[in-house]
XYZ file of C-alpha atoms in Angstrom:
444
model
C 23.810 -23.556 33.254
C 24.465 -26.892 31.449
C 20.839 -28.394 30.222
C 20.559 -32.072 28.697
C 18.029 -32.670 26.727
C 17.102 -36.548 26.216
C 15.775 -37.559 23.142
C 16.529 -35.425 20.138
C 13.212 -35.081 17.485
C 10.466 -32.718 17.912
C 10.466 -31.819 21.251
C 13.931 -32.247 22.520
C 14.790 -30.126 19.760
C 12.315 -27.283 19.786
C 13.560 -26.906 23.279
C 16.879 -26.844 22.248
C 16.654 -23.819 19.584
C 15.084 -21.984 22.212
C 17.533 -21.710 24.649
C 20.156 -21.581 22.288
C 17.928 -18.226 21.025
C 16.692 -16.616 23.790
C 19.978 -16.701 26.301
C 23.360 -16.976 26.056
C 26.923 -18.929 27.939
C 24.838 -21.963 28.213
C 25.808 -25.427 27.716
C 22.942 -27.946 25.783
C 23.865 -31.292 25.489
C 21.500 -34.065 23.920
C 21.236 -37.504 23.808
C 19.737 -39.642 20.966
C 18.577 -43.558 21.426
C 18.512 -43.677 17.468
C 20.942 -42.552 14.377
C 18.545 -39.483 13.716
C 17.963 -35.993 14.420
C 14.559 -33.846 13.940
C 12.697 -35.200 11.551
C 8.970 -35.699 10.431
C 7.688 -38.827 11.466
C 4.445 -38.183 10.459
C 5.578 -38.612 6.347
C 7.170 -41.928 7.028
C 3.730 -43.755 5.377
C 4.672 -41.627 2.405
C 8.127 -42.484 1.405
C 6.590 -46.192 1.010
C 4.149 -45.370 -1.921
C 6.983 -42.123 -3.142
C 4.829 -39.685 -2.770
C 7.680 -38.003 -0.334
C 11.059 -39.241 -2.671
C 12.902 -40.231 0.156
C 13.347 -40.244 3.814
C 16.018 -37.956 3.758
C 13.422 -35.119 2.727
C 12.128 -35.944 6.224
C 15.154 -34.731 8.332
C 14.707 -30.650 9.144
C 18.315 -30.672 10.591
C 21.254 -33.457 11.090
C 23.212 -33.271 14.282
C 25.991 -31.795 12.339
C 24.308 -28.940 11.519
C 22.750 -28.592 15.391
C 26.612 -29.332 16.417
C 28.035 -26.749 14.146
C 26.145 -23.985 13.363
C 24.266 -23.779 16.925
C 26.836 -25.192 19.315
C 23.780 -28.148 20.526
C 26.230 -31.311 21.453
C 24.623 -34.117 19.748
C 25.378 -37.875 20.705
C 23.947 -40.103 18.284
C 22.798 -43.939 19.580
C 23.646 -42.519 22.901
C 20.759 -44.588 25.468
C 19.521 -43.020 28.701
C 19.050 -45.672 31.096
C 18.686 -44.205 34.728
C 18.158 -40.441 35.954
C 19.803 -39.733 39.499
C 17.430 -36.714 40.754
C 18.843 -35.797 43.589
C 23.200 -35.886 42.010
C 21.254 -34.577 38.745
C 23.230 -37.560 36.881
C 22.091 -39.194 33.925
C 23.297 -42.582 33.010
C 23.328 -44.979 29.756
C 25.182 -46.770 26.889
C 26.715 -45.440 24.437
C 25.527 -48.151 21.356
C 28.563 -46.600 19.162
C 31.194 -48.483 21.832
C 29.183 -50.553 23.664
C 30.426 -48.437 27.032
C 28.401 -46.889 29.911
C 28.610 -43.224 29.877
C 27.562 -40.745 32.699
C 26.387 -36.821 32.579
C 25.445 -34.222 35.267
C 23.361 -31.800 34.232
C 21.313 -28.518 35.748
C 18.261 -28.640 34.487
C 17.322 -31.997 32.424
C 14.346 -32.104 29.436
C 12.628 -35.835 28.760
C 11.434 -36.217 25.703
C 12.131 -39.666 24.835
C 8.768 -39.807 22.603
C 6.840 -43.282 22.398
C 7.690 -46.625 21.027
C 4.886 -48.744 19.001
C 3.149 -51.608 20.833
C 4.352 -54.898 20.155
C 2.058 -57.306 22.348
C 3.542 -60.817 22.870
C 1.889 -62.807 20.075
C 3.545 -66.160 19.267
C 6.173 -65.238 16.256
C 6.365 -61.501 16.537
C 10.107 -61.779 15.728
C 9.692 -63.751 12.590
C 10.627 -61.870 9.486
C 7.911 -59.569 7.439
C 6.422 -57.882 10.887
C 7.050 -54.536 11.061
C 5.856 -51.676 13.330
C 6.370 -48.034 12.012
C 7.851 -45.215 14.067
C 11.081 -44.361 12.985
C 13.135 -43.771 9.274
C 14.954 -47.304 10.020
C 11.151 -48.930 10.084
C 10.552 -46.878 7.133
C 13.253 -48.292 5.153
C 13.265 -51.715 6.523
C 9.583 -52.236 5.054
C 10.843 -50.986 1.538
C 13.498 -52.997 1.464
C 11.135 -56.006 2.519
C 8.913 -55.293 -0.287
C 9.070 -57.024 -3.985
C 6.618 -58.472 -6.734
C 6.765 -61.614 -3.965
C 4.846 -59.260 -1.263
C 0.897 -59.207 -2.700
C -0.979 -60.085 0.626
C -0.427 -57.022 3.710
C -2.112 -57.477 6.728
C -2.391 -54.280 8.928
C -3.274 -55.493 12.483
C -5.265 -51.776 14.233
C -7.572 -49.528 12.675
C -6.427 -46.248 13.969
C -4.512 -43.383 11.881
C -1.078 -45.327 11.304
C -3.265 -48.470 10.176
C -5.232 -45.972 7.723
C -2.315 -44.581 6.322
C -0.533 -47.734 5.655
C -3.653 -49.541 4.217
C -3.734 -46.356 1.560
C -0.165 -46.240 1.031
C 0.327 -50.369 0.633
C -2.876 -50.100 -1.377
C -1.235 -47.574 -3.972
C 1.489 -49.548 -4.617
C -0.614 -52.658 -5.543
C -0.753 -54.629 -2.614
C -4.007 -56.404 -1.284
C -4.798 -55.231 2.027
C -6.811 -56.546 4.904
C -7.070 -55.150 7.890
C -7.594 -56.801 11.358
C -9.480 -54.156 14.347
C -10.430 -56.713 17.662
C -12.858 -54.032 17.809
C -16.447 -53.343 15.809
C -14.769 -50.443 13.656
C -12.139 -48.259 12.208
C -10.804 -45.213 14.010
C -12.420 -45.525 17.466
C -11.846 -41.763 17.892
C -14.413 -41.145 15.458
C -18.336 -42.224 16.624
C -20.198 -45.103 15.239
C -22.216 -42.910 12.536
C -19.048 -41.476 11.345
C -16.914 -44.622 11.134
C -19.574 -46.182 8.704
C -18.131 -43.487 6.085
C -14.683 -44.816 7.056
C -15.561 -48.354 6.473
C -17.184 -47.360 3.007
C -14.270 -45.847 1.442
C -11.932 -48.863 2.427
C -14.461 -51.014 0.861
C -14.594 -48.756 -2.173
C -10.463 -49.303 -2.510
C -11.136 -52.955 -1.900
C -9.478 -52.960 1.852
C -10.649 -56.089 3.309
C -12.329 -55.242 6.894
C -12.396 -58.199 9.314
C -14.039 -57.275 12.500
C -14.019 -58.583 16.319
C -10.940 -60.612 15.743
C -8.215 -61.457 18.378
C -4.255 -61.651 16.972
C -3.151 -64.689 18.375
C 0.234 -65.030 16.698
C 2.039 -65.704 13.393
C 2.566 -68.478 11.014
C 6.317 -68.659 8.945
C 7.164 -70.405 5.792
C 10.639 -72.350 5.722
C 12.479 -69.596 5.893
C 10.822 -68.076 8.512
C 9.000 -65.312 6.972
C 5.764 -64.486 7.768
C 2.710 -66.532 6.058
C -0.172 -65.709 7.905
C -1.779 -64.152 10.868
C -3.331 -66.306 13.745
C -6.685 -64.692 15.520
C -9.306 -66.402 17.775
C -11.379 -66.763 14.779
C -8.672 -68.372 11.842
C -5.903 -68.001 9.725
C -5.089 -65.201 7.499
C -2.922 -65.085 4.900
C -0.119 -62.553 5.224
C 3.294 -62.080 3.049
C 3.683 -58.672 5.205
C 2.001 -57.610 8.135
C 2.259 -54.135 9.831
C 1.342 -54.143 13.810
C 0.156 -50.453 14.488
C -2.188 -51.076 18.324
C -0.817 -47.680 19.599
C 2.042 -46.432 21.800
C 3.278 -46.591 25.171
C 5.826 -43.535 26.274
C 9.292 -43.538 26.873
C 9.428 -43.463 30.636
C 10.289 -46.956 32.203
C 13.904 -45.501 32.797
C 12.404 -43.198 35.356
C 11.246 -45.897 37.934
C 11.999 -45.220 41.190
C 12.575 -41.398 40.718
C 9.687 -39.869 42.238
C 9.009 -38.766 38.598
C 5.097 -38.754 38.346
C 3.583 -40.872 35.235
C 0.036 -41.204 35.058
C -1.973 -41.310 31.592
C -0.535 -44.402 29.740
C 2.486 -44.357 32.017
C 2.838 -40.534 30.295
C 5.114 -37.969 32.465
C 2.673 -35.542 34.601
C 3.725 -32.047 33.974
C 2.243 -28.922 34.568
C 1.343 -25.564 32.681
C 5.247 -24.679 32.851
C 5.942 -28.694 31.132
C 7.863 -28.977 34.584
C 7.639 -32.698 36.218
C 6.862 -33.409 39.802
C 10.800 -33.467 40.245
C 12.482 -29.997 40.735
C 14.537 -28.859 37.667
C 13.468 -32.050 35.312
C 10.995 -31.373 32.551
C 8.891 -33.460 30.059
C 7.610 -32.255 26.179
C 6.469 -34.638 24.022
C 5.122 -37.935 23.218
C 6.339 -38.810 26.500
C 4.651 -36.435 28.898
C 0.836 -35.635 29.175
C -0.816 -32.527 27.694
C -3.703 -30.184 29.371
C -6.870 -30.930 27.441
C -9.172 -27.681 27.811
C -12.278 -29.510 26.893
C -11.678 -32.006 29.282
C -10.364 -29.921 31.636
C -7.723 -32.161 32.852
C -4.322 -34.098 31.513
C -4.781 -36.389 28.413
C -2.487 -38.003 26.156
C -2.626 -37.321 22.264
C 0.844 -38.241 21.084
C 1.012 -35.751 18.122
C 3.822 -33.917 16.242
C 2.217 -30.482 16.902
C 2.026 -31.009 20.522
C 5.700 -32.236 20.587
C 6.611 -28.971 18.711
C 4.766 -26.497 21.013
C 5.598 -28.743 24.490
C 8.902 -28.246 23.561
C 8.951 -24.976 22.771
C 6.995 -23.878 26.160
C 9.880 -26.279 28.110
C 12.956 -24.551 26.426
C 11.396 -20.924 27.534
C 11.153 -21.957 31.026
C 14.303 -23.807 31.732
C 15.598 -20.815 30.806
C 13.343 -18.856 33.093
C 11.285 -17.060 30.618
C 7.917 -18.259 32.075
C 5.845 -19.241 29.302
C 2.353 -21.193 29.468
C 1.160 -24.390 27.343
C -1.931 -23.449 27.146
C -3.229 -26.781 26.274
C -4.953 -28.557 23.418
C -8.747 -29.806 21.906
C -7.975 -32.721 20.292
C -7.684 -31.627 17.074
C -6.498 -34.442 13.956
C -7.276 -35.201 10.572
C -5.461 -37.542 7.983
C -6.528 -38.534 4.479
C -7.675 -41.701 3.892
C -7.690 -42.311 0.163
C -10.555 -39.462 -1.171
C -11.404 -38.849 2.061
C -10.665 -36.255 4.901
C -11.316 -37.765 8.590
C -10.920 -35.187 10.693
C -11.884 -34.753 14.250
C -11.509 -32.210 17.318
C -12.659 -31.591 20.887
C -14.873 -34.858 21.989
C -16.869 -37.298 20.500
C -20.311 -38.404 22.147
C -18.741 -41.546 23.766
C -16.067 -39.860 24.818
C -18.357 -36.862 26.633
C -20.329 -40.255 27.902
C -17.241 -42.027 29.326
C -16.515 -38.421 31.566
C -19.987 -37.672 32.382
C -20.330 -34.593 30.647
C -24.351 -33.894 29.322
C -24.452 -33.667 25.879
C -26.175 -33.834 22.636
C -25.355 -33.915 18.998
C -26.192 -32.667 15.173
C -25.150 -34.623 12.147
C -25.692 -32.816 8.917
C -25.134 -33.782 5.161
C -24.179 -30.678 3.506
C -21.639 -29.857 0.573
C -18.009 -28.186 0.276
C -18.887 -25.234 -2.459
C -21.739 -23.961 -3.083
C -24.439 -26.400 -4.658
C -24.692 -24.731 -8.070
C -21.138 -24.065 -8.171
C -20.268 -28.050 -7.232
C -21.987 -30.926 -5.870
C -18.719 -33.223 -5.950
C -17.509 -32.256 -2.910
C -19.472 -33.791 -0.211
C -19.314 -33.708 3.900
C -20.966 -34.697 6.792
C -20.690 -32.806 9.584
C -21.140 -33.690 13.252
C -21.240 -31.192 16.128
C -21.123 -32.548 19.380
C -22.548 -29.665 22.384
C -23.172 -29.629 26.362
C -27.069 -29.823 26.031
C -27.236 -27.663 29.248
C -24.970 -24.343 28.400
C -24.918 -25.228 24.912
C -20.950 -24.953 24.820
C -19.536 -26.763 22.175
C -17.625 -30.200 22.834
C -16.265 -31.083 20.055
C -16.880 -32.344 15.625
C -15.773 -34.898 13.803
C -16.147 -34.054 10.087
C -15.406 -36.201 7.068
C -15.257 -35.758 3.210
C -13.222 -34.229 0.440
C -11.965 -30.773 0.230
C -13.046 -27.955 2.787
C -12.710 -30.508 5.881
C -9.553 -29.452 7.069
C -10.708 -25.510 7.752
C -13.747 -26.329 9.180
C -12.158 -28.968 11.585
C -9.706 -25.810 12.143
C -12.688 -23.615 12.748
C -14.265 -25.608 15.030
C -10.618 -26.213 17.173
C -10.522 -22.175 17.253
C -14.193 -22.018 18.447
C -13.425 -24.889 21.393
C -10.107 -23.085 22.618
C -12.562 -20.063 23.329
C -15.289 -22.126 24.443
C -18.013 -20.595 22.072
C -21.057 -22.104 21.958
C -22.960 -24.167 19.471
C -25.371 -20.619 18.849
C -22.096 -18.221 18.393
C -20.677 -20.341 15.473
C -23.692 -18.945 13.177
C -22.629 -15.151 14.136
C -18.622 -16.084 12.625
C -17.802 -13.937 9.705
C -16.411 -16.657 7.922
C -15.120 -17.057 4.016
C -17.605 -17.035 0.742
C -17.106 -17.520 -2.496
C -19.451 -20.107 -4.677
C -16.288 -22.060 -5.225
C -15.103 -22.243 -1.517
C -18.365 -21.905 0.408
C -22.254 -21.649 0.715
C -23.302 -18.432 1.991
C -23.657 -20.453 5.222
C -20.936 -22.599 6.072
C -21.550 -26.119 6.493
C -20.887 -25.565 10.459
C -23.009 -22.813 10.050
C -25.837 -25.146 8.897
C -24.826 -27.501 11.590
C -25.096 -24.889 14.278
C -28.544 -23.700 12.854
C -30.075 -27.362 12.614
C -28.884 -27.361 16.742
């Protein structure tokens, strides 16, 4: 069987290793849009501020090493541009030569990933906007930066604008950032995103609310000098767009190829498409939300990882589930943890599911052990079968296993009453002798 794999990070990749592990006589062939291999997107933010020393720490494996120690044909800046279902062809440029090239394949993997928003404001292309995705973007803002740089304007106040307003703030840069929205990180609820707002106030990130990006202002020599909203001018010696992603899939019009969330690929439990022997992984296809109880689309690395996985197993015929996901994030956010899982209230509103909620302030360790450590924690529940929906939990330490508890409990779907009957951790420096979800569950 000869398999090619488009697209060659998390998912394409994953897939890869696993037919290359589990069977044998089988040619993989990938193709790559960009210069790199497998690598972690999600520490791109911290190369910028050196936290991570440089992006090469990123990359898990080169294409040489995919090429010569597991026979995986890599073809760097290789472009799929058109998928012929029914000869099995693929089509592109090769951005090496500047040539077409053509490929027939068996079975075929997408997994093309996303590419950052980039609305049509009026001087997008001027120099000092960047959008952050890949290890080029990475570089191509530190290389833009110098003692010149002071004034950063991050335009979206989801996870990639939090990051970057941290990271640009850490290396001494004033930040402001622009949300046409009422509030930061819209997958948080309103209660919750007033913490949010407080600790970018605390670092002196200037919040400007309910503001339309219009376009950009340049200086002489065309850099970047200020943003244009509905509301004014703001002054801007780098700005960072970060509104979201759309997947990789405009190549596939007109192949019968299903896309449906956010133009994502439609696949089912097995990651196969609606097309017979093409499959999807990724930030490119959709993933089963068990909560939900239908297809969503949360472009993270972890789903990437597992899609891919599940896809290499079955285009190999080892039939192997994705059993699906809850929704499950957190980042840090200067001294804060933000983390979140399942559904929020106005996301159980905006599907119709009944529901209720408990907000709690309650403490990491135990309160004579350590009162330094702060939470809240917010449980959201069906207020019919009590079945838990989701939480959305932010402080300092301790957030990320609770968040981790609660994504456990919502795979199983435990209710809001079972969480007190968990045998969970204690230790005065870890824990109260009831866990802060504990408490939660109890106040419900």
């Amino acid at each position: 069987m000869k398999y090619i794999i488009i697209g060659g990070d998390a998912a394409g990749m994953s897939a890869a290793m696993q037919i290359v592990r589990n069977s044998e006589g089988n040619e993989i062939v990938t193709y790559e849009k960009g210069e790199t291999y497998s690598y972690g997107q999600c520490g791109l933010p911290y190369t910028i501020n050196g936290i991570v020393d440089s992006t090469d720490d990123l990359i898990a494996r080169t294409p040489e090493t995919f090429q010569e120690k597991y026979g995986i044909k890599t073809h760097t800046l290789h472009e799929v541009t058109k998928v012929d279902c029914e000869k099995k062809m693929v089509y592109g440029t090769n951005h090496h030569t500047g040539e077409g090239f053509e490929d027939q394949y068996d079975r075929l993997l997408v997994a093309t990933g996303a590419s950052p928003n980039c609305p049509p404001w009026e001087g997008i292309e001027s120099e000092g906007i960047f959008t952050l995705k890949t290890i080029p973007d990475a570089e191509e803002i530190m290389n833009y930066i110098n003692e010149d740089v002071q004034n950063v304007t991050i335009i979206g106040g989801g996870y990639i604008g939090l990051e970057m307003a941290e990271t640009l703030c850490d290396i001494g840069k004033n930040v402001q950032i622009i949300e046409r929205g009422e509030r930061l990180a819209k997958i948080f609820d309103e209660d919750m995103s007033e913490l949010i707002h407080e600790q970018a106030e605390k670092q002196n990130v200037k919040l400007t609310f309910k503001e339309s990006v219009e376009g950009f202002k340049t200086n002489d020599n065309g850099r970047v000098r200020c943003v244009v909203t509905d509301q004014g001018e703001h002054p801007s010696d780098l700005v960072i767009i970060a509104v979201g992603v759309t997947p990789n899939t405009s190549f596939l019009q007109g192949t019968g190829i299903f896309t449906s969330v956010h133009g994502a690929i439609e696949v089912n439990t097995y990651m196969e498409s609606t097309i017979k022997d093409i499959y999807a992984a990724g930030d490119c296809a959709t993933q089963y939300h068990r909560v939900k109880q239908r297809p969503d689309y949360i472009p993270l690395g972890t789903h990437a990882n597992k899609q891919g996985r599940v896809a290499g197993l079955n285009m190999i015929n080892i039939p192997t589930p994705f059993k699906g996901i809850v929704g499950s994030s957190i980042i840090k956010f200067f001294d804060a943890a933000l983390g979140k899982t399942g559904l929020s209230e106005h996301e159980a509103e905006a599907i119709h599911f009944p529901y209720t909620s408990v907000t709690i302030d309650s403490n990491h360790a135990a309160g004579y052990y350590s009162k330094d450590n702060p939470m809240k924690v917010k449980l959201v529940y069906n207020d019919h079968t009590r079945v838990l929906l989701g939480a959305q939990i932010i402080g300092g330490e301790g957030v990320d296993k609770r968040i981790d508890v609660i994504a456990t409990a919502l795979y199983h779907s435990m209710t809001v009453d079972e969480l007190v009957d968990l045998d969970l951790s204690y230790a005065p420096p870890f824990n109260s002798v009831w866990d802060p979800i504990q408490q939660a569950a109890r106040r419900a």
